[in-house]
PDB file of C-alpha atoms in Angstrom:
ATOM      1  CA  UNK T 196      11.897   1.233  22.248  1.00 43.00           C
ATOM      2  CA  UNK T 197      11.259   4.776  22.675  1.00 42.00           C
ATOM      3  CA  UNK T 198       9.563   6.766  19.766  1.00 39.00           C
ATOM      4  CA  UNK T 199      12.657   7.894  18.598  1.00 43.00           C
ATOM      5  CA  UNK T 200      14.182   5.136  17.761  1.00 43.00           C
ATOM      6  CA  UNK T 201      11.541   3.617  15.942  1.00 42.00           C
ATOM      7  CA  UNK T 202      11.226   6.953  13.704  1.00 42.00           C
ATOM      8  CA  UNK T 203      15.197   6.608  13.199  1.00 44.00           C
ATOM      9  CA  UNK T 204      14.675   3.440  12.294  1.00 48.00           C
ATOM     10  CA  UNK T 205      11.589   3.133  10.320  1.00 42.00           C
ATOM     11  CA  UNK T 206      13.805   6.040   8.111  1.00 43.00           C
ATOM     12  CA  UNK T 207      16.489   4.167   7.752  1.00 47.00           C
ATOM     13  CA  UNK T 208      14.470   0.596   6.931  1.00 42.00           C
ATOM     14  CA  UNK T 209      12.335   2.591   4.415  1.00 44.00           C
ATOM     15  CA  UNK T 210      15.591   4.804   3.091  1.00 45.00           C
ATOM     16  CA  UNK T 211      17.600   1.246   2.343  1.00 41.00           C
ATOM     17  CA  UNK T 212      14.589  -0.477   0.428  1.00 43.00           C
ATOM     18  CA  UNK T 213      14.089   2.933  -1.679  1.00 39.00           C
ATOM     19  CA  UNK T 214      17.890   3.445  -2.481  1.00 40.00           C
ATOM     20  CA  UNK T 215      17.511  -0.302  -3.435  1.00 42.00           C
ATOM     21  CA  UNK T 216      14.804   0.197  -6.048  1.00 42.00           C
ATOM     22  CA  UNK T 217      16.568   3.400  -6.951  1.00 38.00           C
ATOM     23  CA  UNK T 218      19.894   1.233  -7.757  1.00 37.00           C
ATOM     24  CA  UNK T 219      17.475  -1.831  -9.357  1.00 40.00           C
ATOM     25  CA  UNK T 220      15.355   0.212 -11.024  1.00 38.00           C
ATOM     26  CA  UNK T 221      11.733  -1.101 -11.519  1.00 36.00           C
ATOM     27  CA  UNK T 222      11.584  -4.542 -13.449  1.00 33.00           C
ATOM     28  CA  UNK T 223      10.517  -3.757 -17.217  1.00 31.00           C
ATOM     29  CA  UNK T 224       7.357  -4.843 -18.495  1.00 33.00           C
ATOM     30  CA  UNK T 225       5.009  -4.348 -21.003  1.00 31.00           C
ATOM     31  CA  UNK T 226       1.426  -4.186 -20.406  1.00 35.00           C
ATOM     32  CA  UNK T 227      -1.793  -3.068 -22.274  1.00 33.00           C
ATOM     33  CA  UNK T 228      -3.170  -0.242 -20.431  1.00 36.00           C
ATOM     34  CA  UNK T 229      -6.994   0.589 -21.262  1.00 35.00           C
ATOM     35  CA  UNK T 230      -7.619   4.527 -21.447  1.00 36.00           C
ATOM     36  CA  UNK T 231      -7.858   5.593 -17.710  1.00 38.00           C
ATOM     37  CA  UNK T 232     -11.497   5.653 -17.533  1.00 35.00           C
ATOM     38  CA  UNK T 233     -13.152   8.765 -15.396  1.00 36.00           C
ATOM     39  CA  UNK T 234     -13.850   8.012 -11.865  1.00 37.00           C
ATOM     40  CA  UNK T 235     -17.981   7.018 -10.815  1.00 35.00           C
ATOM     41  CA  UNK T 236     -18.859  10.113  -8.793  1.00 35.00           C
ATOM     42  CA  UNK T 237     -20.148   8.873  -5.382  1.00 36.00           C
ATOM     43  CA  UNK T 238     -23.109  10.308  -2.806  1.00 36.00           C
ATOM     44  CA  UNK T 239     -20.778  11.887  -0.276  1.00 37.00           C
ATOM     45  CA  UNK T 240     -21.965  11.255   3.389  1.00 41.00           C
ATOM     46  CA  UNK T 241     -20.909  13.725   6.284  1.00 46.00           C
ATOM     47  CA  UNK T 242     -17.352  14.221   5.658  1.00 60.00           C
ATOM     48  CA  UNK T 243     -16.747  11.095   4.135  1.00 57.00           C
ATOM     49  CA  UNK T 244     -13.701  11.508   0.966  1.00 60.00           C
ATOM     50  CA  UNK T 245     -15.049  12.219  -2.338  1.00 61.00           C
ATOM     51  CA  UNK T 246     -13.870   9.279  -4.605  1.00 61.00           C
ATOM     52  CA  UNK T 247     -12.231  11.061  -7.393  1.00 62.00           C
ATOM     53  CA  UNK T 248     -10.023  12.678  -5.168  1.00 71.00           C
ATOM     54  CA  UNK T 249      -9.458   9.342  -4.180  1.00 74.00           C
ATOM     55  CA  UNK T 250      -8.777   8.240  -7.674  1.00 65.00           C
ATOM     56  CA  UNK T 251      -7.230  11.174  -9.144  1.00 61.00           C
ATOM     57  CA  UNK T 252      -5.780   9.516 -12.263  1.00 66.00           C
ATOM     58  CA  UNK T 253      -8.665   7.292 -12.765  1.00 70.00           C
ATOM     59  CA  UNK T 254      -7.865   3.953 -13.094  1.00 71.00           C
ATOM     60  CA  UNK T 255      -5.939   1.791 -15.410  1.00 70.00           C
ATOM     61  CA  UNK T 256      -6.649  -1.981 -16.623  1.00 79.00           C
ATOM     62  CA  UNK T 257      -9.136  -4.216 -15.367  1.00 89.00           C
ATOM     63  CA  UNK T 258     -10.520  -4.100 -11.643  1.00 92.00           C
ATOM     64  CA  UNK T 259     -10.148  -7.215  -9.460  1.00 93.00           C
ATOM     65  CA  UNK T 260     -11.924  -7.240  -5.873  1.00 96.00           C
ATOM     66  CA  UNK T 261     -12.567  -9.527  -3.431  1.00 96.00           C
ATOM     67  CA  UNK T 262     -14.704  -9.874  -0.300  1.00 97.00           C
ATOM     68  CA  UNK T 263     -12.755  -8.856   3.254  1.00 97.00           C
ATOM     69  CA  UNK T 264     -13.524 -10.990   6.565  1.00 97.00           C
ATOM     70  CA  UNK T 265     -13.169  -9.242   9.910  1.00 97.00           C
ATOM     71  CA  UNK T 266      -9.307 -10.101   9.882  1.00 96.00           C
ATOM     72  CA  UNK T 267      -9.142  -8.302   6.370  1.00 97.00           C
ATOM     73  CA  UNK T 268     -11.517  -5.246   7.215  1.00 97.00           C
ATOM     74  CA  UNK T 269      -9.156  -4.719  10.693  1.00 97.00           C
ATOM     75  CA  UNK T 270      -6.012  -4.321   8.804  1.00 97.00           C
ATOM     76  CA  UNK T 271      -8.138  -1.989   6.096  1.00 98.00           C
ATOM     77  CA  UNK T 272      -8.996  -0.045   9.317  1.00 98.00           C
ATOM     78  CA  UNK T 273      -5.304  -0.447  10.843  1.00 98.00           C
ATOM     79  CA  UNK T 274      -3.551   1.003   7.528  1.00 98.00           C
ATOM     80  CA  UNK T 275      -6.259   4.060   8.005  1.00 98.00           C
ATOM     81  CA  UNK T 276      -4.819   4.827  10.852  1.00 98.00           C
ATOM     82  CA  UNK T 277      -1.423   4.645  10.750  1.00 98.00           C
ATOM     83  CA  UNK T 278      -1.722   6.660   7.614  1.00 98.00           C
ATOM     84  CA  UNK T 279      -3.787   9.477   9.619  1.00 97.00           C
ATOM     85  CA  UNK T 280      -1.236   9.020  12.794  1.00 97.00           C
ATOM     86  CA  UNK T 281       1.363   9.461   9.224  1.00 97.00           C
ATOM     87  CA  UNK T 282      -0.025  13.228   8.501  1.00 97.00           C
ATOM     88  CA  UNK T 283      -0.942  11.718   5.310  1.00 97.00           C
ATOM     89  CA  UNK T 284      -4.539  11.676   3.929  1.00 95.00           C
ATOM     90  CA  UNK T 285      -6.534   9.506   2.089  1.00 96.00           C
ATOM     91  CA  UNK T 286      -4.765   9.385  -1.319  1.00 96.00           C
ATOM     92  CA  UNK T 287      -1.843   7.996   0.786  1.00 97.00           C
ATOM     93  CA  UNK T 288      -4.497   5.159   2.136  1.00 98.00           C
ATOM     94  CA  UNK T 289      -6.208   4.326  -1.106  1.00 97.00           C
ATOM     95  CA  UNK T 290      -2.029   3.461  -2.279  1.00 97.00           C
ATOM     96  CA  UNK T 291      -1.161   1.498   0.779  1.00 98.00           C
ATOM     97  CA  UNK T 292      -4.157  -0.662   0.365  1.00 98.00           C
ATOM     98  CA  UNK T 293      -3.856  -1.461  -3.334  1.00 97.00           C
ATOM     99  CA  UNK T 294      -0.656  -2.166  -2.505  1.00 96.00           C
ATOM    100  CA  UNK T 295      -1.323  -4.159   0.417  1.00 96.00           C
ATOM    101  CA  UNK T 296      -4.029  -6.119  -1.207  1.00 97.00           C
ATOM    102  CA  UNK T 297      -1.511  -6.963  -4.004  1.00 95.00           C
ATOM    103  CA  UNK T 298       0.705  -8.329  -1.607  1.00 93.00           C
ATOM    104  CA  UNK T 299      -1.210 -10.241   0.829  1.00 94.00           C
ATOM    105  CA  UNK T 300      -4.630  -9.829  -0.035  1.00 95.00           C
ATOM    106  CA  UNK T 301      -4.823  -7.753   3.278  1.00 96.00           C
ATOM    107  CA  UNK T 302      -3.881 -10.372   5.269  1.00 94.00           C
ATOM    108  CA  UNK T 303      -0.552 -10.335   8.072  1.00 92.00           C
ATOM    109  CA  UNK T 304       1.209 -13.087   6.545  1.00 84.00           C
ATOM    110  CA  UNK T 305       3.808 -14.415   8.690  1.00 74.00           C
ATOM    111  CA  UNK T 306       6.264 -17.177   6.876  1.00 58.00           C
ATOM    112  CA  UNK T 307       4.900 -19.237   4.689  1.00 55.00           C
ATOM    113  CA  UNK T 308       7.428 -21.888   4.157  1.00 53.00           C
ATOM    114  CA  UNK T 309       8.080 -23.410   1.117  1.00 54.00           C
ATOM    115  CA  UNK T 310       5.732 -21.023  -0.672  1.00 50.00           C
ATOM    116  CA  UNK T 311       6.966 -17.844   0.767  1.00 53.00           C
ATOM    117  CA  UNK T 312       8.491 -15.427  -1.545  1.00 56.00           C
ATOM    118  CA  UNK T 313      12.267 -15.252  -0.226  1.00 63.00           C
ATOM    119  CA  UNK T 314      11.886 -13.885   3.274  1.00 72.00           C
ATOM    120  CA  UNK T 315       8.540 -11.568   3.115  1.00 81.00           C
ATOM    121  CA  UNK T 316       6.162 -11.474   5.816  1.00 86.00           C
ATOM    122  CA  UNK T 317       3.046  -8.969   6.770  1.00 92.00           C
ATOM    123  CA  UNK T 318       0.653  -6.859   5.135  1.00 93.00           C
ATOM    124  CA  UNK T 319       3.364  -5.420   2.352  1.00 93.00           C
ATOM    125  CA  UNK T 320       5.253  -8.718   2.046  1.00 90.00           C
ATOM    126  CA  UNK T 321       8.390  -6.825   3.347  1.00 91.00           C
ATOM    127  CA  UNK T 322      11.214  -8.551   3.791  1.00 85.00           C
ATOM    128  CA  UNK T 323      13.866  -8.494   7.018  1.00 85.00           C
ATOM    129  CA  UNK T 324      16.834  -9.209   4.244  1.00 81.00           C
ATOM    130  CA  UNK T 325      16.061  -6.196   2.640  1.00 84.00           C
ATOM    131  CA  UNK T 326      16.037  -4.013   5.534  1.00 87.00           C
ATOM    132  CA  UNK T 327      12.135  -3.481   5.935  1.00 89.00           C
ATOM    133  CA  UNK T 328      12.688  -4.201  10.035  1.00 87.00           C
ATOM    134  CA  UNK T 329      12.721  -7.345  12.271  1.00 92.00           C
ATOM    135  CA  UNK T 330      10.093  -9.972  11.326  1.00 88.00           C
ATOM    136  CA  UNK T 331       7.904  -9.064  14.906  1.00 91.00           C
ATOM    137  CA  UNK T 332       8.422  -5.136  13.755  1.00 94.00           C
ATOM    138  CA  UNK T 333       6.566  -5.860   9.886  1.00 92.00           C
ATOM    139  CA  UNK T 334       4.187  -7.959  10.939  1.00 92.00           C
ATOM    140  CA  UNK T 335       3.023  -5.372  12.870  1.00 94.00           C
ATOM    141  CA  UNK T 336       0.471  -3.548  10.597  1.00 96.00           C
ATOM    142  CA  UNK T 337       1.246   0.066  11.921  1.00 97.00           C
ATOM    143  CA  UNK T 338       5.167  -0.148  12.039  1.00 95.00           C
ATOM    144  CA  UNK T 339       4.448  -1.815   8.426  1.00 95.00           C
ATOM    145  CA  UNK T 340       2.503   0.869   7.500  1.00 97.00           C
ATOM    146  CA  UNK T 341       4.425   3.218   8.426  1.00 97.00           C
ATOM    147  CA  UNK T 342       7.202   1.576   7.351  1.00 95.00           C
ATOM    148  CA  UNK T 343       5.529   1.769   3.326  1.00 96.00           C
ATOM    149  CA  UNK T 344       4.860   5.293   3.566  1.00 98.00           C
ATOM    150  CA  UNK T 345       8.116   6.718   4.621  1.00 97.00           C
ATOM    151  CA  UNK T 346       8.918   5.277   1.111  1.00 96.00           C
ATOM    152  CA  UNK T 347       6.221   6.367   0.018  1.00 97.00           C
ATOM    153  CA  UNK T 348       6.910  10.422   0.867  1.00 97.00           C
ATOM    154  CA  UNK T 349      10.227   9.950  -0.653  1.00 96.00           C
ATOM    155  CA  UNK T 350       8.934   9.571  -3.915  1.00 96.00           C
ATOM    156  CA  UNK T 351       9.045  12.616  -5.268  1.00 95.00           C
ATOM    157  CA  UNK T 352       5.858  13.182  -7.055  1.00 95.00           C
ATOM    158  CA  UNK T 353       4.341  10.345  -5.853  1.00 96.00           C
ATOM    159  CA  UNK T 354       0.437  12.359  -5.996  1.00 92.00           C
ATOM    160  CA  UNK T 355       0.806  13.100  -9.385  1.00 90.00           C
ATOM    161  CA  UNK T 356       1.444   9.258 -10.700  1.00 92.00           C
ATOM    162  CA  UNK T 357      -0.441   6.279 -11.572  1.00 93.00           C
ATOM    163  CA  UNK T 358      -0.988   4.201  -8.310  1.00 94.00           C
ATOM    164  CA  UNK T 359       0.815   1.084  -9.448  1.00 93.00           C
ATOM    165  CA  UNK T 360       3.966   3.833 -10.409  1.00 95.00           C
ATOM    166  CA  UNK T 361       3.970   4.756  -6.543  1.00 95.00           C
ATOM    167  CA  UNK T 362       3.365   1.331  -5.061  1.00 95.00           C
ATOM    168  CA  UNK T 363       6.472  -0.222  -7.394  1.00 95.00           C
ATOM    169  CA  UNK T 364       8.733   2.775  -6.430  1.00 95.00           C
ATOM    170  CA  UNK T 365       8.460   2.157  -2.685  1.00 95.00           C
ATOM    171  CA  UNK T 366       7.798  -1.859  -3.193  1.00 91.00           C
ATOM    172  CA  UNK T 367       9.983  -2.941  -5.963  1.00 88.00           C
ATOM    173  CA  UNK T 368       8.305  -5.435  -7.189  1.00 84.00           C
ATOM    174  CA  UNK T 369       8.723  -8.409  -9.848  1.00 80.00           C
ATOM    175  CA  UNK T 370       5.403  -7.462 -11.203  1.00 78.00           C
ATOM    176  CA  UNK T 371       5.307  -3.693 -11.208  1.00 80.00           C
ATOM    177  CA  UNK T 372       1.681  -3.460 -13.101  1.00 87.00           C
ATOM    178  CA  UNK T 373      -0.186  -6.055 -10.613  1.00 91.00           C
ATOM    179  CA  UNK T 374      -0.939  -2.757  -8.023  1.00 94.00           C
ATOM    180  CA  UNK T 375      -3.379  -0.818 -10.352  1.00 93.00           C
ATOM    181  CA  UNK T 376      -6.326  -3.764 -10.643  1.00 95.00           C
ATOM    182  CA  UNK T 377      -6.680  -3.475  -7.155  1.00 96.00           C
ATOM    183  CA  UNK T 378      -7.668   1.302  -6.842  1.00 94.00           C
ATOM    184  CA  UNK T 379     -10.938   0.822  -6.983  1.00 94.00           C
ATOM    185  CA  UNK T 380     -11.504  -1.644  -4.225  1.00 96.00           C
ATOM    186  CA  UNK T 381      -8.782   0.818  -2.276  1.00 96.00           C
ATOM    187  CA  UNK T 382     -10.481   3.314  -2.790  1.00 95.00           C
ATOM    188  CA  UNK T 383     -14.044   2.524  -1.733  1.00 95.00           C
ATOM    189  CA  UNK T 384     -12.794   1.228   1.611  1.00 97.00           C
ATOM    190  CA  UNK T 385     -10.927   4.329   2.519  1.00 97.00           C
ATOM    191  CA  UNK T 386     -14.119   6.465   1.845  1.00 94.00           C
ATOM    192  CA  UNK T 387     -16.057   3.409   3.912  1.00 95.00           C
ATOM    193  CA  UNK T 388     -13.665   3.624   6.769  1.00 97.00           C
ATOM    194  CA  UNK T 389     -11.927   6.845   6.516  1.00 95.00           C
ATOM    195  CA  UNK T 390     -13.823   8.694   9.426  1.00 91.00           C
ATOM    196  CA  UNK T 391     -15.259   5.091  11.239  1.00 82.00           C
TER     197      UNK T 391
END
């Protein structure tokens, strides 16, 4: 498939599941938000992202985190790079992540059978039935990636929003607040992994 293609198609994938949370609309809910709390400045080493710009909103709700095997810190690393290959920096990374560990908890999920959720697959849970791509094109962490943040760039204002705001426009999601406990753990492994 020549590079063309993909980019037409990628587009198009990414255009359908947008105009499909456009028509949707996210899924209310309520939630109790704690006061976004300032971001924990950070020793910067070499040219290494500062973390506030990482977390420009500061964050909202409790934090959740969990420890990443070599499977897990290889898609961190893979998402890094399709975001830089994107033209986008690391704010863009720090939302793919979150959203990402959401999802799968980092991990390229192919079916899962009786437990899988509809048809989703990969590192964003997209789904084939919704347009996202063929099920050997999202498993593919950088066509997923890249996939995420086509969607991502068409939401306008997308920098200037909560995290979990941007994640649910481009994902859609039944649980639209679930994105935001996981910014700080996004963020300190783009400024880990960011220029490694």
């Amino acid at each position: 498939m020549n590079l063309s293609m993909l980019r037409k198609g990628v587009l198009g994938v990414a255009g359908v599941a947008f105009a499909a949370g456009v028509v949707a609309g996210p899924v209310a809910a309520v939630a109790v938000e704690s006061p976004a709390r300032a971001a924990t400045p950070v020793a910067v080493q070499g040219d290494k992202p500062d973390t506030s710009r990482l977390m420009p909103h500061g964050v909202r709700g409790e934090q959740s985190r969990i420890p990443l095997d070599a499977e897990q810190t290889g898609n961190v690393k893979a998402i890094i790079a399709a975001t830089k290959k994107a033209g986008m920096d690391e704010r863009a990374a720090v939302v793919a992540i979150a959203t990402s560990l959401q999802e799968s908890k980092l991990e390229n999920l192919g079916h899962l059978g009786d437990r899988n959720d509809h048809d989703s697959q990969g590192l964003f849970q997209q789904r084939p039935s919704s347009g996202w791509g063929t099920v050997e094109q999202i498993t593919d962490p950088e066509y997923a990636t890249t996939a995420f943040l086509t969607g991502l760039k068409q939401v306008d204002g997308w920098r200037d929003m909560p995290l979990t705001k941007a994640a649910q426009t481009v994902q859609v999601s039944a649980y639209p607040d679930h994105y935001a406990q996981w910014e700080t753990q996004a963020a300190d492994l783009v400024a880990e992994h960011w220029t490694s």
